[in-house]
mmCIF file of C-alpha atoms and ligand atoms in Angstrom:
data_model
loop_
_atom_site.group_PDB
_atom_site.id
_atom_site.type_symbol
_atom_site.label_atom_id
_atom_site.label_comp_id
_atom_site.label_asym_id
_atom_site.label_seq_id
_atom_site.Cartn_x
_atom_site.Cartn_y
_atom_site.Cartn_z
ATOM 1 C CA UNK R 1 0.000 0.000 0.000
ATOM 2 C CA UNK R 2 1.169 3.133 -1.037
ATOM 3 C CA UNK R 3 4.516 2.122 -2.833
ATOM 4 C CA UNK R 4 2.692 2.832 -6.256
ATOM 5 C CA UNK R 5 2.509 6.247 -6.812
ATOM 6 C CA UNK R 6 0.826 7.934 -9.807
ATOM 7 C CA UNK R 7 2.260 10.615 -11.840
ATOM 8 C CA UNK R 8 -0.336 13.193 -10.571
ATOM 9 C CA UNK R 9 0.556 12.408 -6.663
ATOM 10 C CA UNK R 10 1.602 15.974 -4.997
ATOM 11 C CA UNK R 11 5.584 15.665 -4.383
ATOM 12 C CA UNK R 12 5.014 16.857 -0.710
ATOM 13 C CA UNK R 13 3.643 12.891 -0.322
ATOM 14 C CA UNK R 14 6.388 11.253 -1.914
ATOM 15 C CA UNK R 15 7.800 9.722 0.981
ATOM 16 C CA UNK R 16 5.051 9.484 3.399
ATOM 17 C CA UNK R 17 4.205 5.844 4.190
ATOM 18 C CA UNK R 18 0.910 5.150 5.106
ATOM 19 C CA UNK R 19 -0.309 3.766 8.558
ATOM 20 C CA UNK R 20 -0.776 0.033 8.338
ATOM 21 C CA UNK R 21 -3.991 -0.905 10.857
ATOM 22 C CA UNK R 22 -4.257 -4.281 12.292
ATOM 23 C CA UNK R 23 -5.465 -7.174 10.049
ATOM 24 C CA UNK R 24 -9.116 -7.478 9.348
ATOM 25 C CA UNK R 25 -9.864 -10.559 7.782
ATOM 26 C CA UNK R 26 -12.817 -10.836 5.798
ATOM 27 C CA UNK R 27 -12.273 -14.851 5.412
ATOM 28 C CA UNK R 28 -12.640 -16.881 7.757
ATOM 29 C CA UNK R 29 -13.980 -16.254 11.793
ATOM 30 C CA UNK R 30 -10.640 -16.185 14.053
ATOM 31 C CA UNK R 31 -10.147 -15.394 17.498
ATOM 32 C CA UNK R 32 -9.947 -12.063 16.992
ATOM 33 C CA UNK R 33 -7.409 -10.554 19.621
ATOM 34 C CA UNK R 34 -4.917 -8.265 17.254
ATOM 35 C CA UNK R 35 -7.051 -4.842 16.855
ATOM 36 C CA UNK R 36 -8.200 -4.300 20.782
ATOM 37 C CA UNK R 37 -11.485 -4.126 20.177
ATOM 38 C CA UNK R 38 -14.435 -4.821 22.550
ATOM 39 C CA UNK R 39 -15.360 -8.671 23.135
ATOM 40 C CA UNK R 40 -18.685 -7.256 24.026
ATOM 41 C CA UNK R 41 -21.193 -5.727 21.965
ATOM 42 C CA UNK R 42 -22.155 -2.505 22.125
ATOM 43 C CA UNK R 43 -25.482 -2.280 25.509
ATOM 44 C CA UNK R 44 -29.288 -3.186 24.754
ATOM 45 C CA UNK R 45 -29.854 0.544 24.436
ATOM 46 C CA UNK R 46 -27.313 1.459 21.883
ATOM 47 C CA UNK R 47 -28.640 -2.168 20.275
ATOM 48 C CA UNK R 48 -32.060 -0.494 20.704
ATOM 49 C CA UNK R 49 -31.582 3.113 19.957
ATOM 50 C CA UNK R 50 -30.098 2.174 16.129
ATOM 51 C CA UNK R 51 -33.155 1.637 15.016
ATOM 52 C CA UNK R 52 -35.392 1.619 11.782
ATOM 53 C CA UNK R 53 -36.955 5.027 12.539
ATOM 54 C CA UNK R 54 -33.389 6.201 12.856
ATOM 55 C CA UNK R 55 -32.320 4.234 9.500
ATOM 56 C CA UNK R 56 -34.971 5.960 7.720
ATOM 57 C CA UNK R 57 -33.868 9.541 8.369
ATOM 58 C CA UNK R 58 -30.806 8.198 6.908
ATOM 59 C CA UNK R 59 -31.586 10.751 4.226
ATOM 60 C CA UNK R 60 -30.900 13.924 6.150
ATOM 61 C CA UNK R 61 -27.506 15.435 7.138
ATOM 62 C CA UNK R 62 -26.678 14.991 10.692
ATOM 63 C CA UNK R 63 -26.343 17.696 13.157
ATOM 64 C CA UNK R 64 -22.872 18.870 12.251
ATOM 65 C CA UNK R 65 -22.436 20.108 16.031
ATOM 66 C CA UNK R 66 -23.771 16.974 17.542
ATOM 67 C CA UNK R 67 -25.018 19.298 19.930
ATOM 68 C CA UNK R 68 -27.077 16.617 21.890
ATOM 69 C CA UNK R 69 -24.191 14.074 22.227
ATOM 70 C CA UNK R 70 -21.539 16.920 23.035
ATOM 71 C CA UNK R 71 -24.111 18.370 26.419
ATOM 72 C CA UNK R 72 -23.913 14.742 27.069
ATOM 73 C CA UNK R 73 -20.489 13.799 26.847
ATOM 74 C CA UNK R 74 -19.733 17.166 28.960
ATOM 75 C CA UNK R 75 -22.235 16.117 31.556
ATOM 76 C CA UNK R 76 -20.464 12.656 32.150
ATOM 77 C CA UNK R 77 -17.382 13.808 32.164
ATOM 78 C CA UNK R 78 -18.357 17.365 34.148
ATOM 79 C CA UNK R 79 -17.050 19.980 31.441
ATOM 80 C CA UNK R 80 -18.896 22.219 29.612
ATOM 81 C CA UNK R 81 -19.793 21.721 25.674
ATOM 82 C CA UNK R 82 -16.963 24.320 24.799
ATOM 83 C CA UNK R 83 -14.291 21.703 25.994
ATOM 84 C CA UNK R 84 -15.652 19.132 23.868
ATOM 85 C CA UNK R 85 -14.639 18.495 20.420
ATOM 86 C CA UNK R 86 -15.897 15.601 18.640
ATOM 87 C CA UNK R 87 -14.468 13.601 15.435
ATOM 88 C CA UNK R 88 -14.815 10.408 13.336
ATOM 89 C CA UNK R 89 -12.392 8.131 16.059
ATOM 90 C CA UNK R 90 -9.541 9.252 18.059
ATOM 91 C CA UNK R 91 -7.571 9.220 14.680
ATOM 92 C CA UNK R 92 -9.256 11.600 13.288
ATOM 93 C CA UNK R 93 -8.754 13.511 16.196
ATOM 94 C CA UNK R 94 -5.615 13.044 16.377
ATOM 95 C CA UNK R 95 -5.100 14.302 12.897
ATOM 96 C CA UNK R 96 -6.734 17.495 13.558
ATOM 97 C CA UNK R 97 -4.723 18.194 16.304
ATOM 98 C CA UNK R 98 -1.577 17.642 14.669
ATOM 99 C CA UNK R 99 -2.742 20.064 11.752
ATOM 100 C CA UNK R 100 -3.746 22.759 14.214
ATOM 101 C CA UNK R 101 -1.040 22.816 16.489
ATOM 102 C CA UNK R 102 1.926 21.622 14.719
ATOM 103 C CA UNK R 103 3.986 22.562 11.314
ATOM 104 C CA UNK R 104 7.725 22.517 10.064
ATOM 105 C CA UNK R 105 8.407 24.866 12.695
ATOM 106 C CA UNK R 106 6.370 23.592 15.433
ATOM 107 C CA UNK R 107 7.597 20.036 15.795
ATOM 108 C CA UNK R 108 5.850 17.096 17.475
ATOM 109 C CA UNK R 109 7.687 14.627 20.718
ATOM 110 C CA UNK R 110 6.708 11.455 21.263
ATOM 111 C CA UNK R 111 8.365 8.315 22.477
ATOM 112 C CA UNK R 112 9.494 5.913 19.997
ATOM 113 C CA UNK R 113 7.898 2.895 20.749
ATOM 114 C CA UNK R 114 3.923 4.423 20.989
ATOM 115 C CA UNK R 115 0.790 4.107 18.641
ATOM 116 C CA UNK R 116 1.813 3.860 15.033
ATOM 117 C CA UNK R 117 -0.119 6.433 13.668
ATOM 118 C CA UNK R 118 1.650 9.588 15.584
ATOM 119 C CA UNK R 119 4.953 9.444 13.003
ATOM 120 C CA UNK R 120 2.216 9.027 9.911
ATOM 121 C CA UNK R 121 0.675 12.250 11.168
ATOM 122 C CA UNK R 122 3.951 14.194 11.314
ATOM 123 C CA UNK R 123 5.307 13.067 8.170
ATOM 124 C CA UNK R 124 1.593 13.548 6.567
ATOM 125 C CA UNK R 125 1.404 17.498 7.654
ATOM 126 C CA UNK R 126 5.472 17.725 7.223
ATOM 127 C CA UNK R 127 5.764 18.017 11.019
ATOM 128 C CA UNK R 128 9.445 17.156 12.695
ATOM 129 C CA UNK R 129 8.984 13.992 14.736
ATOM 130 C CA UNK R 130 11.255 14.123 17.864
ATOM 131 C CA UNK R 131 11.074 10.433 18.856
ATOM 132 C CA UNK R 132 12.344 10.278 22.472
ATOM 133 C CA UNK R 133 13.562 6.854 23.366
ATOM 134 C CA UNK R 134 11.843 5.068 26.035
ATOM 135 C CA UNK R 135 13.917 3.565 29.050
ATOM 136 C CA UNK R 136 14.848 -0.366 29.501
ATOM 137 C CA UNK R 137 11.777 -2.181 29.746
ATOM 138 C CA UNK R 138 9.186 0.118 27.548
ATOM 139 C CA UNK R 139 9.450 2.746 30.950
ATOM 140 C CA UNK R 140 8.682 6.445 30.034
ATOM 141 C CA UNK R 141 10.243 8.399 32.150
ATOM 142 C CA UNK R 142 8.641 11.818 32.968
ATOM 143 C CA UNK R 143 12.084 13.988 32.837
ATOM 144 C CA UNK R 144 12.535 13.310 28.867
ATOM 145 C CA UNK R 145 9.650 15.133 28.459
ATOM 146 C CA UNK R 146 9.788 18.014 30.481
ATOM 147 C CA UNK R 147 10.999 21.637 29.319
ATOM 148 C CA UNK R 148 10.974 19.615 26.120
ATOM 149 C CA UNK R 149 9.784 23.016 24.203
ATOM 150 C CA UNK R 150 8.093 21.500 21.537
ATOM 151 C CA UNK R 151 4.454 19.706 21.438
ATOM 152 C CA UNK R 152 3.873 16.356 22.911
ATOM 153 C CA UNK R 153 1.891 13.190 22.326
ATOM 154 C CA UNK R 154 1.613 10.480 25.061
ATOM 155 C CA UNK R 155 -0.823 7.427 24.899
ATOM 156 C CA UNK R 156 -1.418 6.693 28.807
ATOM 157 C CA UNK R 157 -1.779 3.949 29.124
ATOM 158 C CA UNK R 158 0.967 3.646 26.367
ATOM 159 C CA UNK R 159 0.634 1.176 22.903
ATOM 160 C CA UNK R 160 1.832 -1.481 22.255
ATOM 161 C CA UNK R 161 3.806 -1.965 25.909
ATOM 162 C CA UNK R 162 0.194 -1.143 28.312
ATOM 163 C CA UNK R 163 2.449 0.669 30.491
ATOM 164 C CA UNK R 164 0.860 3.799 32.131
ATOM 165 C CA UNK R 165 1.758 6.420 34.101
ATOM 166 C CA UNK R 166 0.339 8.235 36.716
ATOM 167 C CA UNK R 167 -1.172 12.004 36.299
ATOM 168 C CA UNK R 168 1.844 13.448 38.189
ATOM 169 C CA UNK R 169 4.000 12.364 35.577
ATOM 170 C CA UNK R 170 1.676 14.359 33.100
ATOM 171 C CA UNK R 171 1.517 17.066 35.721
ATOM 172 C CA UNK R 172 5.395 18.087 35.412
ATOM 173 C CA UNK R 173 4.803 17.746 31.747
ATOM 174 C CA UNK R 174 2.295 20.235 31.527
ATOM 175 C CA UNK R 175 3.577 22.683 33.503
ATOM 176 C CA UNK R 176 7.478 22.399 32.076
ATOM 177 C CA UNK R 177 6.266 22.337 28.637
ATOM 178 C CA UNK R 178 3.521 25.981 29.185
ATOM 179 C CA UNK R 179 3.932 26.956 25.789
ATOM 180 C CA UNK R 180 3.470 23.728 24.235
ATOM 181 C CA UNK R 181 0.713 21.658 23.343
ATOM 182 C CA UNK R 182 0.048 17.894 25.273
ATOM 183 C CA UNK R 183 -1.906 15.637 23.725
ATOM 184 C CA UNK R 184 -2.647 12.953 26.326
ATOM 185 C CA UNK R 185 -3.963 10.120 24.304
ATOM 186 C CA UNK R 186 -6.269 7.994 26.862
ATOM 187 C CA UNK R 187 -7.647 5.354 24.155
ATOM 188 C CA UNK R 188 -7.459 2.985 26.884
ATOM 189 C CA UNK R 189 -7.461 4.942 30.267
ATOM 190 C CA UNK R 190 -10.924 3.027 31.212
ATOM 191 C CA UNK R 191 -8.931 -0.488 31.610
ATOM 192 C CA UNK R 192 -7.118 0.589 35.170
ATOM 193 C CA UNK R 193 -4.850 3.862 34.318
ATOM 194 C CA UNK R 194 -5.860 6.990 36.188
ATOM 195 C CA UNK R 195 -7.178 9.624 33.788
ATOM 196 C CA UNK R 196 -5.496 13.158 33.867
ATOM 197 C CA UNK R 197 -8.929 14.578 33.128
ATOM 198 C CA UNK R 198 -8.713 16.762 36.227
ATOM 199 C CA UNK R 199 -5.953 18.635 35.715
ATOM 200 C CA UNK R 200 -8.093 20.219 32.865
ATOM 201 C CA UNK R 201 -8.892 23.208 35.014
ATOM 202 C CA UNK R 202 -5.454 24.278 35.815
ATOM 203 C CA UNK R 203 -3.642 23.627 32.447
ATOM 204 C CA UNK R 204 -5.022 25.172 29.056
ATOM 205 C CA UNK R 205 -2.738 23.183 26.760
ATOM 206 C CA UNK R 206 -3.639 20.001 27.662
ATOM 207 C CA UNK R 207 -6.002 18.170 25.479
ATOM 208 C CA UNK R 208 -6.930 15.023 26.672
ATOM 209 C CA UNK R 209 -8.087 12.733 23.315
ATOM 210 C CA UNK R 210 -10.674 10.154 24.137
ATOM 211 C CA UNK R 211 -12.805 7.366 22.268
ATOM 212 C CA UNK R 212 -15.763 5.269 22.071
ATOM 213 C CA UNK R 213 -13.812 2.372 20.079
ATOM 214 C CA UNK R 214 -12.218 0.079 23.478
ATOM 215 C CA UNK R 215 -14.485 0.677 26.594
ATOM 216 C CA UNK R 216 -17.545 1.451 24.793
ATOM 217 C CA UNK R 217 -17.749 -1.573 22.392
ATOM 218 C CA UNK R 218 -18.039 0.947 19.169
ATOM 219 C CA UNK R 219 -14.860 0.750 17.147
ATOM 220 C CA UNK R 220 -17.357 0.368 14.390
ATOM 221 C CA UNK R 221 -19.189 3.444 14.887
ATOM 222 C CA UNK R 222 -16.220 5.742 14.763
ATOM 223 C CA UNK R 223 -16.585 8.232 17.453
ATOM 224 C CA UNK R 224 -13.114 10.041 19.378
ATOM 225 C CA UNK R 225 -13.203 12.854 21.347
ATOM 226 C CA UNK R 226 -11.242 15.464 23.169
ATOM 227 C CA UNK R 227 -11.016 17.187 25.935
ATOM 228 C CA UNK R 228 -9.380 20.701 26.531
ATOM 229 C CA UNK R 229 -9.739 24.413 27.099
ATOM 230 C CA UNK R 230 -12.325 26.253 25.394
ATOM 231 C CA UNK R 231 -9.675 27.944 22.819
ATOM 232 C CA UNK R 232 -7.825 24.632 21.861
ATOM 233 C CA UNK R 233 -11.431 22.893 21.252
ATOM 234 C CA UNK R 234 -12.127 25.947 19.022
ATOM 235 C CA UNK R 235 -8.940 25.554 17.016
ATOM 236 C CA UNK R 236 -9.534 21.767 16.091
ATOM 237 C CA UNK R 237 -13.017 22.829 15.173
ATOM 238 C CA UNK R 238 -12.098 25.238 12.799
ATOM 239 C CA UNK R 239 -10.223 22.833 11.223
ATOM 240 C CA UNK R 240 -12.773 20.178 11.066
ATOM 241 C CA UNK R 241 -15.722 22.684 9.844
ATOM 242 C CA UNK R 242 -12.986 22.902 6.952
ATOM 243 C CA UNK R 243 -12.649 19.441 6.604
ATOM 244 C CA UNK R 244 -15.755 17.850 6.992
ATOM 245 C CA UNK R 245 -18.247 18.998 8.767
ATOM 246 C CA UNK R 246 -20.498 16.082 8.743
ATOM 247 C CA UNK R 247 -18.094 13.452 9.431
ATOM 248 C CA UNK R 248 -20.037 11.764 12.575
ATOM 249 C CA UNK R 249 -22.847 10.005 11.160
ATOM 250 C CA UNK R 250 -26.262 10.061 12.029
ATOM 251 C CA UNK R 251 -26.457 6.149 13.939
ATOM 252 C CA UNK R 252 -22.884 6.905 15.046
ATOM 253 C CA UNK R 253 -24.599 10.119 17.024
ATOM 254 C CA UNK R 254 -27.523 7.729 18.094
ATOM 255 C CA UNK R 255 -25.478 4.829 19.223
ATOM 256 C CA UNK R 256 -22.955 7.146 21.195
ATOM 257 C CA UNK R 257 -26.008 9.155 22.788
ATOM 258 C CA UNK R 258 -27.229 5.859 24.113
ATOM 259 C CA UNK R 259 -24.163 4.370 24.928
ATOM 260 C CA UNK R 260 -23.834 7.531 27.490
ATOM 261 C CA UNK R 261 -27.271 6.183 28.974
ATOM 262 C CA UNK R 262 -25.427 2.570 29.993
ATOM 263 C CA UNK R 263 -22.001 3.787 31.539
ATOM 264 C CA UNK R 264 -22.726 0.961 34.350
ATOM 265 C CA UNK R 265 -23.018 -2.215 31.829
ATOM 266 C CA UNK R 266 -19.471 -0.320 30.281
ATOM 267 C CA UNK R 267 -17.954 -0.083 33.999
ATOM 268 C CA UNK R 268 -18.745 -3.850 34.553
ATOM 269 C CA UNK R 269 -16.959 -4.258 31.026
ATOM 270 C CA UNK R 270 -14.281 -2.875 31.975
ATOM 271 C CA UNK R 271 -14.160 -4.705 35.162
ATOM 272 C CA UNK R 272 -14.083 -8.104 33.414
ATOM 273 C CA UNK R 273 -11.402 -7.052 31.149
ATOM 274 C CA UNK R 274 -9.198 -6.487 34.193
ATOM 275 C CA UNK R 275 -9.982 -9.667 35.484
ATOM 276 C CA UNK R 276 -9.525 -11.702 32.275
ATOM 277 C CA UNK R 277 -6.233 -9.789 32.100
ATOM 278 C CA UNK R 278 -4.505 -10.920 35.128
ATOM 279 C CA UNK R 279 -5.854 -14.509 34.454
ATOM 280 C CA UNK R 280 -3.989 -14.319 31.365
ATOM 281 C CA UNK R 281 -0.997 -12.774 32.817
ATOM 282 C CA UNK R 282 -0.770 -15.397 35.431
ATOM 283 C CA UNK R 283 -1.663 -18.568 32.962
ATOM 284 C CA UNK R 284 0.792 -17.110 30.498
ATOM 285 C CA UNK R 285 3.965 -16.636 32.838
ATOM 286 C CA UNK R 286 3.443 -20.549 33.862
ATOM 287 C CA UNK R 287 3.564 -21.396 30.386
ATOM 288 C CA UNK R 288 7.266 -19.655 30.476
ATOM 289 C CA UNK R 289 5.880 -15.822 29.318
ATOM 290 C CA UNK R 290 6.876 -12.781 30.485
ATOM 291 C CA UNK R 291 4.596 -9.503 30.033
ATOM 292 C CA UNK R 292 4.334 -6.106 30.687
ATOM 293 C CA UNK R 293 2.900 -4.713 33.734
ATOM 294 C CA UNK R 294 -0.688 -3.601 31.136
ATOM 295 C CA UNK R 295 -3.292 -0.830 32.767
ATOM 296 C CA UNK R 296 -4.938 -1.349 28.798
ATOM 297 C CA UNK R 297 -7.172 -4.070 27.021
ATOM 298 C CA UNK R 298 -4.001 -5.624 26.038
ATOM 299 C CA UNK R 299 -0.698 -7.285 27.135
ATOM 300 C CA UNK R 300 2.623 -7.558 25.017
ATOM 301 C CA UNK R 301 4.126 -10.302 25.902
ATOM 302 C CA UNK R 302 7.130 -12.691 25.245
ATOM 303 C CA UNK R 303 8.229 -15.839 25.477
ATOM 304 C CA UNK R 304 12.285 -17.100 25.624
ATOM 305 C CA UNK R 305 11.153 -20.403 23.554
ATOM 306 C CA UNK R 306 9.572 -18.326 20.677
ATOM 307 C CA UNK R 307 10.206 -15.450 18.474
ATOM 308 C CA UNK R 308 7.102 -13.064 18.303
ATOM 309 C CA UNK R 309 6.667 -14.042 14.540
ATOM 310 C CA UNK R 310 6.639 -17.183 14.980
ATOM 311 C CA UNK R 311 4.553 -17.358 17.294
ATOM 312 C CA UNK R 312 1.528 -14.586 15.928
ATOM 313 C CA UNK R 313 1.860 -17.140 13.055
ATOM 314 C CA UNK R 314 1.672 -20.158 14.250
ATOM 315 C CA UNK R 315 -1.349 -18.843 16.161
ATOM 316 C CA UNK R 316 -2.923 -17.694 13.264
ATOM 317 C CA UNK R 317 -2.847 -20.979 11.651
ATOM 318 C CA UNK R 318 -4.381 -22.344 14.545
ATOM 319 C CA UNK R 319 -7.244 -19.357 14.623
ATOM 320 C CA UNK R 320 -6.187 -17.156 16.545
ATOM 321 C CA UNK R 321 -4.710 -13.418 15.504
ATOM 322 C CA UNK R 322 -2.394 -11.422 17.443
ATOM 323 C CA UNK R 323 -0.441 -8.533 16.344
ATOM 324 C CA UNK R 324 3.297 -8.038 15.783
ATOM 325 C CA UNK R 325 5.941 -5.948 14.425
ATOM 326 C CA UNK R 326 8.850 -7.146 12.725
ATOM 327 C CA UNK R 327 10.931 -3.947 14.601
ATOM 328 C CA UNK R 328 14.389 -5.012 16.785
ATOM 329 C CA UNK R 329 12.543 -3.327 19.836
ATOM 330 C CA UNK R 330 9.534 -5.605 19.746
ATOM 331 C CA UNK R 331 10.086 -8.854 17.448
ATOM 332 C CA UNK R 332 10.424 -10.792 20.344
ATOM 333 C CA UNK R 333 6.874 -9.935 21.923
ATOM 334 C CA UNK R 334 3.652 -10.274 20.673
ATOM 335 C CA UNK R 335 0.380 -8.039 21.561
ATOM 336 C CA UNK R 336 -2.432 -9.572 22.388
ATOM 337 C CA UNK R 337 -5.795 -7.751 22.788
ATOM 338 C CA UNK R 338 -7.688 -9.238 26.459
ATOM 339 C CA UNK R 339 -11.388 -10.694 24.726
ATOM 340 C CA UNK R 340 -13.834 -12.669 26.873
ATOM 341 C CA UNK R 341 -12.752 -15.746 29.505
ATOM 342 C CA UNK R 342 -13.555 -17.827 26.143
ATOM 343 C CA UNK R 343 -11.443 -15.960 23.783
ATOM 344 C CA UNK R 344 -8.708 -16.431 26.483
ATOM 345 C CA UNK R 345 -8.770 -20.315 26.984
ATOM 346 C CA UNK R 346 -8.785 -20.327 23.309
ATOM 347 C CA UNK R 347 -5.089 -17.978 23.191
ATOM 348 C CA UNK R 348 -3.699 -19.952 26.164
ATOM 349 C CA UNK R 349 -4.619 -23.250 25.137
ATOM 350 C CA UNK R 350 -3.221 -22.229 21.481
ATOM 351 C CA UNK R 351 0.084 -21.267 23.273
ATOM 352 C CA UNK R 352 -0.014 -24.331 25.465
ATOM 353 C CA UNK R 353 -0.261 -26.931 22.022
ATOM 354 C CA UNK R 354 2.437 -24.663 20.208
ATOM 355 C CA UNK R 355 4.970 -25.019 22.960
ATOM 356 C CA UNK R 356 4.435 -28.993 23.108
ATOM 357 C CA UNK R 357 5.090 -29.506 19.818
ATOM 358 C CA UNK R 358 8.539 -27.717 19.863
HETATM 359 N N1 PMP Z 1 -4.852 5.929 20.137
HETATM 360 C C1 PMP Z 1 -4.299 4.748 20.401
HETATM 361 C C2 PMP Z 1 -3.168 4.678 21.385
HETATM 362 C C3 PMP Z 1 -4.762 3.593 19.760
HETATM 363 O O1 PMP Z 1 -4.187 2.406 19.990
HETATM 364 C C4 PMP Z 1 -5.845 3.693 18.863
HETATM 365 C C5 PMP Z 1 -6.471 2.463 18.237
HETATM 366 N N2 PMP Z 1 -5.774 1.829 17.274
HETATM 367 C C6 PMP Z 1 -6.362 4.954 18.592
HETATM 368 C C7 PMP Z 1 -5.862 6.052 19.264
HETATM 369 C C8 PMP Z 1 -7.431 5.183 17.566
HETATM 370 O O2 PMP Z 1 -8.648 4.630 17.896
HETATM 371 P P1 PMP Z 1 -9.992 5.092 17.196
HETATM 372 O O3 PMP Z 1 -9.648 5.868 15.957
HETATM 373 O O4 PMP Z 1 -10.720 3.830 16.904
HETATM 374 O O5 PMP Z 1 -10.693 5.951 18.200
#
């Protein structure tokens, strides 16, 4: 993808390479543990709010300021609408902060083992990536960051390692970095990480980037969010009114609406997840593994006996998808998204029948 490049192509994208997302098969039904998605579907209401009445006004625009879902979203998380900004997934978001806040003379920090799509972003606006190393064992320490004078991205809990760290951390951050934007990236804060949601009202260049895709069973829906002071929200809407201004669908707004109605059946989600996370831990170290300490829906994980690669294939041909990266930081590991109790018996004994036969 992406290697082919037509004559017409702008110049300024000759040597951007695109993001490469986690395999969805069309095929055949795996054990689906590689994109960390929900093993849940999305509650009865949101089941019940998509409905046909709502199909068949499938022929009208949405409300481009989702206006309903943003008083909501402010009310759970006690904000006001100004702070909320709304796009198609945290990517999306993402991208729209990068565009607003960063160019060639505004570079971007981030470590450099994190989500895959921050160095896409950079290269795709023409953004300098400062890619601080993380310390021995996937750590991010807080002094790399701070008085870093330039903008800053940090997944807490961190991709693909699970690692988090704790809103002091981000604290320092914030206030050594005052002229600088930080985009804290909680995709999977609702798995055990603290969120740094409350230091909102002391810092106005923190943005804290949310979504609806992990805790809230919707990564098909496509809903992200942020979080920040009235001014940054008003920036990244500027930029999406010139982008697309009707880029959260209609049933996307109706599903996310409802899915703000059933924040206890998404709690006791999340509780389970936790659970069926340190039973995998646990199972997976007596099978010879050693992971990550993970506050996410996900563990990376390694095993002396087995290269990562082979091992995510030798699952796969057994049903069962994980994802990997062929980089020297992380071939040996795999990550593997935490599904139901099921979905994990499956994995471990997978792993178990692997390691037998040698
Ligand atoms: N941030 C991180 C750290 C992620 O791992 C992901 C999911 N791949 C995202 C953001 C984007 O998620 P979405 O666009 O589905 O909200």
């Amino acid at each position: 993808k992406g290697n082919l490049m037509s004559r017409y192509m702008s110049a300024r994208f000759a040597s951007l390479e695109a993001y490469v997302p986690g395999e969805q098969p069309q095929d055949k039904k795996y054990v689906k543990l590689n994109t960390n998605e929900s093993p849940f579907p999305p509650s009865p209401q949101v089941i019940a709010a998509v409905n046909r009445e709502q199909v068949g006004r499938l022929n009208l625009y949405p409300d481009p300021e989702c206006r309903r879902l943003c008083s909501k979203l402010a009310a759970c998380y006690q904000v006001k609408e100004e702070n909320v900004f709304l796009a198609n997934g945290s990517d999306d978001v993402l991208n729209f902060e990068c565009m607003a806040f960063c160019d060639s003379a505004r570079p971007v920090g981030f470590p450099d083992i994190s989500y895959g799509f921050y160095p896409v972003y950079a290269r795709l606006h023409n953004i300098p990536a400062r890619e601080i190393p993380l310390r021995e064992g996937f750590v991010l320490a807080a002094e790399d960051y701070c008085g870093l004078g330039c903008n800053i991205v940090l997944a807490n809990p961190n991709a693909p390692s699970g690692r988090a760290i704790p809103v002091e951390d981000v604290e320092k951050i914030l206030r050594t970095n005052p002229d600088h934007v930080v985009v804290v990236d909680e995709a999977y804060v609702d798995f055990g990480a603290e969120s740094c949601r409350r230091l909102l009202d002391h810092y106005d260049n923190l943005l804290v980037c949310m979504t609806f895709s992990k805790s809230r069973s919707m990564a098909g829906g496509r809903l992200g969010f942020a979080l920040g002071s009235r001014e940054l929200i008003e920036d990244l809407n500027k930029l999406k009114f010139s982008t697309n201004p009707y880029s959260i669908n209609r049933l996307t707004i109706v599903a996310a609406e409802a899915a703000l109605d059933s924040q206890d059946y998404y709690l006791q989600n999340c509780r389970t997840i936790a659970e069926n996370r340190s039973y995998t831990v646990e199972k997976l170290a007596r099978l010879g593994f050693t992971t990550i300490p993970s506050q996410a829906n996900f563990i990376f994980t390694r095993c002396s006996k087995l290269s990562g690669g082979t091992l995510y294939q030798k699952l796969k041909e057994r049903g069962v998808l994980v994802r990997y990266w062929n980089k020297p930081a992380l071939k040996d590991y795999v990550r593997v998204t935490i599904g139901s109790k099921e979905q994990m018996d499956v994995l471990l004994n997978q792993v178990q029948a692997i390691l037998e036969e040698g």
